[in-house]
Amino acid sequence: MAKIDEVARVAGVSISTVSYALSGKRPVSTATRQRIELAVRELGYSPNAGARMLAGSQTNIFALSEPLRADSHAPSHMAFMHAMTVAARRREYDMLLLTDEDASAGMKRVAASGLVDAVLVLDVAPDDPRVAIARASATPTVFVGIPDDHGDLVCVDLDFESAATQAVDRLVDAGHERIGLIGGSRRAYEKSNFPPRVRDTVVTRAAERGATATAVASGEIVTDRALVRQAVRRFVDDGVTGIVLHAPEEVAQVVLVELEALGRRMPDDVSIVSVGSSFDTDSLPTPIDSIPLVPQSSCERAVDLAIELVAGRPVASGLHLISPTYLDRGSVAVRPLP
């Protein structure tokens, strides 16, 4: 690996000048900086992170706080971790993963160490203890998710309320007056910030549009296939003709199988919209209309905001919401008039 003296020799400057250019400690002329940057690229030089910390400059490392619990839905978590790492890498940042189930301990340790330039927070809970850590730390922090107490924080998320509203409006506009919502596990409603937002919006918006909505969970901790089948049967018995799904892919698969077993055709008998899905609903045996949660969109926005904070540029606190996109897969049909 190239050393700083090699960079200095190729650029035709002193070692101290290279150090000043890389750390920003002292001004360096534009021409000199360009020669140094060219030498750095040619030699593949990367200053030691510890040396950068001692110099008080950036480390080009982000910490990603993503506690992995026994009940975590691994595909969704891995999708976000991968998207965040790719987004950071595109901006020449490496990622330090903090995956301990006790998310607070790792975040406290890293925030106090000076090892990272910023902390990115995933799997945000309504009463997330990492909120207090972020407020007490000088390390810039960006939440992907919205805790209840978020007023002075920087938070990125899909606009789940708007997504749920679009789903209900699409069904009601097609003449569906009885709507059923099948969500994630009951634990997800307790530990994650967005499932209750979707549920509450679906119920409220349906009432505003003169329809009724009934919400059920898909299990206690993880998906309970028997419970999902039971919910579908109950919906059919109660005259539900529009279903909103806010649950993992396996729930959608069970719903489709159970509707077929009951002799109900989609979309003629029952219409379905998936809200906040992080999987491709077009790859299901029968494609489903979707308002997807795209990890890349949230993660790229979070990384961009973190870089702005690290650079000392002003970033508005509060919510940075990503507008939802409706993908029509043909799973919603107009109900015939009575």
Coordinates of N, CA, C and O in Angstrom, one line a residue, residues 50-181:
G50 N -7.0 5.9 11.9 CA -6.6 6.4 13.2 C -5.9 7.7 13.1 O -6.0 8.6 13.9
A51 N -5.0 7.8 12.0 CA -4.3 9.0 11.8 C -5.2 10.2 11.5 O -5.0 11.3 11.9
R52 N -6.3 9.9 10.7 CA -7.3 10.9 10.4 C -8.0 11.4 11.7 O -8.2 12.6 11.8
M53 N -8.3 10.5 12.6 CA -8.9 10.9 13.8 C -8.0 11.8 14.6 O -8.5 12.8 15.2
L54 N -6.7 11.4 14.7 CA -5.8 12.2 15.5 C -5.7 13.6 14.9 O -5.5 14.6 15.6
A55 N -5.8 13.7 13.6 CA -5.7 15.0 12.9 C -7.0 15.7 13.0 O -7.1 16.9 12.6
G56 N -8.1 15.1 13.5 CA -9.3 15.8 13.7 C -10.1 15.9 12.4 O -11.0 16.7 12.2
S57 N -9.8 15.0 11.4 CA -10.5 15.1 10.1 C -11.4 13.9 10.0 O -11.6 13.1 10.9
Q58 N -12.0 13.8 8.8 CA -13.0 12.7 8.6 C -12.3 11.4 8.5 O -11.2 11.2 8.0
T59 N -13.1 10.4 8.9 CA -12.6 9.0 8.7 C -13.2 8.3 7.5 O -12.7 7.2 7.2
N60 N -14.2 8.9 6.9 CA -14.9 8.2 5.8 C -15.5 6.9 6.2 O -15.5 5.9 5.4
I61 N -16.0 6.8 7.4 CA -16.6 5.6 7.9 C -18.0 6.0 8.5 O -18.0 7.0 9.3
F62 N -19.0 5.3 8.1 CA -20.3 5.5 8.8 C -20.6 4.3 9.7 O -20.1 3.2 9.4
A63 N -21.3 4.5 10.8 CA -21.8 3.3 11.5 C -23.2 3.1 11.2 O -24.0 4.0 11.0
L64 N -23.6 1.8 11.0 CA -25.0 1.5 10.7 C -25.5 0.7 11.9 O -25.1 -0.5 12.1
S65 N -26.4 1.3 12.6 CA -27.0 0.7 13.8 C -28.2 -0.1 13.3 O -29.3 0.5 13.0
E66 N -28.1 -1.4 13.3 CA -29.2 -2.3 12.9 C -29.2 -3.6 13.7 O -28.6 -4.6 13.5
P67 N -29.9 -3.5 14.9 CA -30.0 -4.7 15.8 C -30.7 -5.9 15.1 O -31.8 -5.7 14.6
L68 N -30.0 -7.0 15.2 CA -30.6 -8.2 14.6 C -31.2 -9.1 15.7 O -30.4 -9.6 16.5
R69 N -32.5 -9.1 15.8 CA -33.1 -9.9 16.9 C -33.6 -11.2 16.3 O -33.7 -11.4 15.1
A70 N -34.0 -12.1 17.2 CA -34.5 -13.4 16.8 C -35.7 -13.3 16.0 O -36.0 -14.2 15.1
D71 N -36.5 -12.3 16.2 CA -37.8 -12.1 15.5 C -37.6 -11.2 14.3 O -38.6 -10.9 13.6
S72 N -36.4 -10.8 13.9 CA -36.2 -9.9 12.8 C -36.6 -10.6 11.5 O -36.3 -11.8 11.3
H73 N -37.2 -9.9 10.6 CA -37.5 -10.4 9.3 C -36.3 -10.3 8.4 O -36.0 -9.2 7.9
A74 N -35.5 -11.3 8.3 CA -34.1 -11.2 7.8 C -34.1 -10.7 6.3 O -33.2 -9.8 6.1
P75 N -35.0 -11.1 5.4 CA -34.9 -10.5 4.1 C -35.0 -9.0 4.0 O -34.2 -8.4 3.3
S76 N -35.9 -8.5 4.8 CA -36.1 -7.0 4.8 C -34.9 -6.3 5.4 O -34.4 -5.3 4.8
H77 N -34.4 -6.9 6.5 CA -33.3 -6.3 7.1 C -32.0 -6.3 6.3 O -31.3 -5.3 6.1
M78 N -31.8 -7.4 5.6 CA -30.6 -7.6 4.8 C -30.7 -6.6 3.6 O -29.7 -6.1 3.1
A79 N -31.9 -6.5 3.0 CA -32.1 -5.6 1.9 C -31.7 -4.1 2.3 O -31.1 -3.4 1.5
F80 N -32.1 -3.7 3.5 CA -31.7 -2.3 3.9 C -30.3 -2.2 4.2 O -29.6 -1.2 3.9
M81 N -29.7 -3.2 4.8 CA -28.3 -3.2 5.1 C -27.4 -3.1 3.9 O -26.5 -2.4 3.7
H82 N -27.8 -3.9 2.9 CA -27.1 -3.9 1.6 C -27.3 -2.6 0.9 O -26.3 -2.0 0.4
A83 N -28.5 -2.1 0.8 CA -28.7 -0.8 0.2 C -28.0 0.3 0.8 O -27.4 1.2 0.1
M84 N -27.9 0.3 2.1 CA -27.2 1.4 2.9 C -25.7 1.3 2.6 O -25.0 2.3 2.4
T85 N -25.2 0.1 2.6 CA -23.7 -0.1 2.4 C -23.4 0.3 0.9 O -22.3 1.0 0.7
V86 N -24.2 0.0 0.0 CA -23.9 0.3 -1.4 C -24.0 1.9 -1.6 O -23.1 2.5 -2.2
A87 N -25.0 2.5 -1.0 CA -25.1 3.9 -1.1 C -23.9 4.6 -0.5 O -23.4 5.6 -1.0
A88 N -23.4 4.1 0.7 CA -22.3 4.7 1.3 C -21.0 4.5 0.4 O -20.2 5.4 0.3
R89 N -20.9 3.3 -0.1 CA -19.7 3.0 -0.9 C -19.6 3.9 -2.2 O -18.6 4.4 -2.6
R90 N -20.8 4.3 -2.7 CA -20.8 5.2 -3.9 C -20.3 6.5 -3.5 O -19.9 7.3 -4.4
R91 N -20.4 6.9 -2.3 CA -19.9 8.2 -1.8 C -18.6 8.0 -1.1 O -18.1 8.9 -0.4
E92 N -17.9 6.9 -1.4 CA -16.5 6.6 -0.9 C -16.5 6.5 0.6 O -15.5 7.0 1.3
Y93 N -17.6 6.0 1.2 CA -17.6 5.7 2.6 C -17.7 4.2 2.9 O -18.4 3.5 2.2
D94 N -17.0 3.8 3.9 CA -17.1 2.4 4.4 C -18.1 2.3 5.5 O -18.5 3.4 6.1
M95 N -18.6 1.1 5.8 CA -19.6 1.0 6.8 C -19.2 0.1 7.9 O -18.7 -1.0 7.7
L96 N -19.4 0.5 9.1 CA -19.2 -0.3 10.3 C -20.6 -0.7 10.8 O -21.4 0.1 11.2
L97 N -20.8 -2.0 10.8 CA -22.1 -2.6 11.2 C -22.2 -2.8 12.7 O -21.3 -3.4 13.3
L98 N -23.3 -2.3 13.3 CA -23.6 -2.5 14.7 C -24.8 -3.3 14.8 O -25.9 -2.8 14.7
T99 N -24.7 -4.6 15.0 CA -25.8 -5.6 14.9 C -26.2 -6.2 16.2 O -27.1 -7.1 16.2
D100 N -25.6 -5.8 17.3 CA -25.9 -6.4 18.5 C -27.4 -6.1 18.9 O -27.9 -5.0 18.6
E101 N -28.1 -7.0 19.5 CA -29.5 -6.8 19.8 C -29.7 -5.6 20.8 O -30.7 -5.0 20.7
D102 N -28.7 -5.4 21.6 CA -28.7 -4.2 22.4 C -28.1 -3.0 21.6 O -26.9 -2.8 21.7
A103 N -29.0 -2.4 20.8 CA -28.5 -1.4 19.9 C -27.9 -0.2 20.6 O -27.0 0.4 20.0
S104 N -28.3 0.1 21.8 CA -27.9 1.3 22.5 C -26.4 1.2 22.8 O -25.6 2.2 22.7
A105 N -25.9 0.1 23.3 CA -24.6 -0.1 23.8 C -23.6 0.2 22.6 O -22.6 1.0 22.8
G106 N -23.8 -0.4 21.5 CA -22.9 -0.2 20.4 C -22.9 1.2 19.9 O -21.8 1.8 19.5
M107 N -24.1 1.8 19.8 CA -24.2 3.2 19.3 C -23.5 4.2 20.3 O -22.8 5.1 19.8
K108 N -23.6 4.0 21.6 CA -22.9 4.8 22.5 C -21.4 4.7 22.4 O -20.7 5.7 22.4
R109 N -20.9 3.5 22.2 CA -19.5 3.2 22.1 C -18.9 3.9 20.9 O -17.9 4.6 21.0
V110 N -19.6 3.7 19.8 CA -19.0 4.3 18.5 C -19.1 5.8 18.5 O -18.2 6.5 18.1
A111 N -20.3 6.3 19.0 CA -20.4 7.8 19.0 C -19.4 8.5 19.8 O -19.0 9.6 19.5
A112 N -18.9 7.8 20.9 CA -18.0 8.5 21.8 C -16.5 8.3 21.3 O -15.6 8.9 21.8
S113 N -16.3 7.3 20.4 CA -15.0 7.0 20.0 C -14.3 7.9 19.0 O -13.1 7.9 18.8
G114 N -15.1 8.6 18.2 CA -14.6 9.4 17.1 C -14.2 8.5 15.9 O -13.6 9.0 14.9
L115 N -14.6 7.2 15.9 CA -14.2 6.4 14.8 C -15.0 6.6 13.5 O -14.5 6.3 12.4
V116 N -16.2 7.1 13.7 CA -17.1 7.3 12.5 C -17.5 8.8 12.3 O -17.5 9.5 13.3
D117 N -17.8 9.1 11.1 CA -18.2 10.5 10.8 C -19.7 10.7 11.1 O -20.1 11.8 11.4
A118 N -20.5 9.6 11.0 CA -21.9 9.8 11.3 C -22.5 8.4 11.6 O -21.9 7.4 11.3
V119 N -23.7 8.4 12.2 CA -24.4 7.1 12.5 C -25.7 7.1 11.7 O -26.5 8.1 11.7
L120 N -26.0 6.0 11.1 CA -27.2 5.8 10.4 C -28.0 4.7 11.1 O -27.5 3.6 11.5
V121 N -29.3 5.0 11.5 CA -30.1 4.2 12.4 C -31.2 3.5 11.6 O -32.0 4.2 11.0
L122 N -31.2 2.1 11.6 CA -32.3 1.4 11.0 C -33.2 0.7 12.1 O -32.8 0.7 13.3
D123 N -34.3 0.1 11.7 CA -35.2 -0.7 12.6 C -35.6 0.2 13.7 O -35.4 -0.1 14.9
V124 N -36.2 1.4 13.4 CA -36.5 2.4 14.4 C -37.8 2.0 15.2 O -38.8 1.7 14.5
A125 N -37.7 2.0 16.5 CA -38.9 1.7 17.3 C -39.6 3.0 17.7 O -39.0 4.1 17.7
P126 N -40.9 2.9 18.0 CA -41.6 4.1 18.4 C -41.0 4.8 19.6 O -40.9 6.1 19.6
D127 N -40.5 4.1 20.6 CA -39.9 4.7 21.8 C -38.4 4.3 21.8 O -37.8 3.9 22.8
D128 N -37.7 4.5 20.7 CA -36.4 4.0 20.4 C -35.4 4.7 21.4 O -35.3 5.9 21.5
P129 N -34.6 3.9 22.2 CA -33.6 4.5 23.1 C -32.5 5.2 22.4 O -31.7 6.0 23.0
R130 N -32.3 4.9 21.1 CA -31.2 5.6 20.4 C -31.5 7.0 20.1 O -30.5 7.8 19.8
V131 N -32.7 7.5 20.3 CA -33.0 8.9 20.2 C -32.3 9.7 21.2 O -31.6 10.7 20.9
A132 N -32.2 9.3 22.5 CA -31.5 10.0 23.5 C -30.0 10.0 23.2 O -29.3 11.0 23.5
I133 N -29.5 8.9 22.7 CA -28.1 8.9 22.4 C -27.7 9.8 21.3 O -26.7 10.5 21.4
A134 N -28.6 9.9 20.3 CA -28.3 10.8 19.2 C -28.3 12.3 19.7 O -27.5 13.1 19.2
R135 N -29.2 12.6 20.5 CA -29.3 14.0 21.0 C -28.1 14.3 21.9 O -27.7 15.5 22.0
A136 N -27.6 13.3 22.6 CA -26.4 13.6 23.5 C -25.1 13.6 22.8 O -24.1 14.0 23.4
S137 N -25.1 13.1 21.6 CA -23.8 12.9 20.9 C -23.6 14.1 19.9 O -24.5 14.6 19.3
A138 N -22.3 14.3 19.7 CA -21.9 15.3 18.7 C -21.8 14.7 17.3 O -21.6 15.4 16.3
T139 N -21.8 13.4 17.2 CA -21.8 12.7 16.0 C -23.1 12.8 15.2 O -24.1 12.5 15.7
P140 N -23.1 13.3 14.0 CA -24.3 13.4 13.2 C -25.0 12.1 13.1 O -24.4 11.0 12.9
T141 N -26.3 12.1 13.2 CA -27.1 10.9 13.2 C -28.3 11.1 12.3 O -29.0 12.1 12.3
V142 N -28.6 10.1 11.4 CA -29.8 10.1 10.6 C -30.6 8.8 10.8 O -30.0 7.7 10.8
F143 N -31.9 9.0 11.1 CA -32.8 7.8 11.3 C -33.5 7.5 10.1 O -34.0 8.3 9.4
V144 N -33.5 6.2 9.7 CA -34.3 5.7 8.6 C -35.6 5.0 9.3 O -35.5 3.9 9.7
G145 N -36.6 5.8 9.5 CA -37.7 5.5 10.3 C -38.1 6.6 11.2 O -37.3 7.6 11.3
I146 N -39.2 6.6 11.8 CA -39.7 7.8 12.6 C -40.1 7.4 14.0 O -41.1 6.7 14.2
P147 N -39.2 7.7 15.0 CA -39.7 7.4 16.4 C -40.7 8.4 16.8 O -40.9 9.5 16.1
D148 N -41.5 8.1 17.8 CA -42.5 9.0 18.3 C -42.0 10.4 18.6 O -42.6 11.4 18.2
D149 N -40.8 10.5 19.3 CA -40.2 11.7 19.7 C -39.1 12.1 18.7 O -38.0 11.7 18.8
H150 N -39.5 12.8 17.6 CA -38.6 13.0 16.5 C -38.4 14.4 16.1 O -37.7 14.7 15.1
G151 N -39.0 15.4 16.8 CA -39.0 16.8 16.4 C -37.7 17.4 15.9 O -37.7 18.0 14.9
D152 N -36.6 17.1 16.6 CA -35.4 17.8 16.3 C -34.4 16.8 15.6 O -33.2 17.1 15.5
L153 N -34.9 15.6 15.2 CA -34.0 14.7 14.6 C -34.1 14.7 13.1 O -35.1 15.4 12.6
V154 N -33.2 14.1 12.4 CA -33.2 14.0 10.9 C -33.7 12.6 10.6 O -33.0 11.6 10.9
C155 N -34.9 12.5 10.0 CA -35.5 11.2 9.8 C -35.9 11.0 8.3 O -36.5 11.9 7.8
V156 N -35.6 9.9 7.8 CA -36.0 9.6 6.4 C -36.9 8.4 6.4 O -36.7 7.4 7.2
D157 N -37.9 8.4 5.6 CA -38.8 7.3 5.5 C -39.7 7.4 4.3 O -39.9 8.5 3.8
L158 N -40.3 6.3 3.9 CA -41.4 6.3 2.9 C -42.6 7.0 3.6 O -42.8 6.8 4.8
D159 N -43.3 7.7 2.8 CA -44.5 8.3 3.3 C -45.6 7.3 3.4 O -46.4 7.1 2.5
F160 N -45.5 6.5 4.5 CA -46.5 5.4 4.7 C -47.9 5.8 4.8 O -48.8 5.1 4.3
E161 N -48.1 7.0 5.4 CA -49.5 7.4 5.4 C -50.1 7.7 4.1 O -51.2 7.3 3.7
S162 N -49.3 8.3 3.2 CA -49.7 8.6 1.8 C -49.9 7.3 1.1 O -50.9 7.1 0.3
A163 N -49.0 6.3 1.3 CA -49.1 5.0 0.6 C -50.4 4.3 1.0 O -51.1 3.8 0.2
A164 N -50.7 4.3 2.3 CA -51.9 3.6 2.8 C -53.2 4.3 2.3 O -54.2 3.7 1.9
T165 N -53.1 5.7 2.2 CA -54.2 6.4 1.7 C -54.5 6.1 0.2 O -55.6 5.9 -0.2
Q166 N -53.4 6.0 -0.6 CA -53.5 5.6 -2.0 C -54.1 4.2 -2.2 O -55.0 4.0 -3.0
A167 N -53.7 3.3 -1.3 CA -54.3 1.9 -1.4 C -55.8 1.9 -1.1 O -56.6 1.3 -1.9
V168 N -56.2 2.6 -0.1 CA -57.6 2.7 0.3 C -58.4 3.4 -0.9 O -59.5 2.9 -1.3
D169 N -57.9 4.5 -1.3 CA -58.6 5.3 -2.4 C -58.7 4.4 -3.6 O -59.8 4.5 -4.3
R170 N -57.7 3.7 -4.0 CA -57.8 2.8 -5.2 C -58.9 1.8 -5.0 O -59.7 1.6 -6.0
L171 N -59.0 1.2 -3.9 CA -60.1 0.2 -3.7 C -61.5 0.8 -3.6 O -62.4 0.3 -4.2
V172 N -61.6 1.9 -2.9 CA -62.9 2.6 -2.7 C -63.3 3.1 -4.1 O -64.5 3.0 -4.4
D173 N -62.4 3.7 -4.8 CA -62.8 4.2 -6.1 C -63.3 3.1 -7.1 O -64.1 3.4 -8.0
A174 N -62.8 1.9 -6.8 CA -63.3 0.8 -7.6 C -64.5 0.1 -7.1 O -65.0 -0.9 -7.6
G175 N -65.1 0.8 -6.0 CA -66.4 0.3 -5.5 C -66.3 -0.7 -4.4 O -67.4 -1.2 -4.0
H176 N -65.2 -0.8 -3.8 CA -65.0 -1.8 -2.6 C -65.4 -1.0 -1.3 O -64.7 -0.1 -1.0
E177 N -66.4 -1.5 -0.7 CA -66.8 -0.8 0.6 C -66.4 -1.5 1.8 O -66.4 -0.9 2.9
R178 N -66.0 -2.8 1.7 CA -65.5 -3.5 2.9 C -64.1 -3.9 2.6 O -63.8 -4.7 1.6
I179 N -63.2 -3.4 3.4 CA -61.8 -3.6 3.2 C -61.2 -4.4 4.4 O -61.5 -4.1 5.6
G180 N -60.3 -5.3 4.2 CA -59.6 -6.0 5.2 C -58.1 -5.7 5.1 O -57.5 -5.7 4.0
L181 N -57.4 -5.5 6.2 CA -55.9 -5.3 6.2 C -55.3 -6.5 6.9 O -55.7 -6.8 8.1

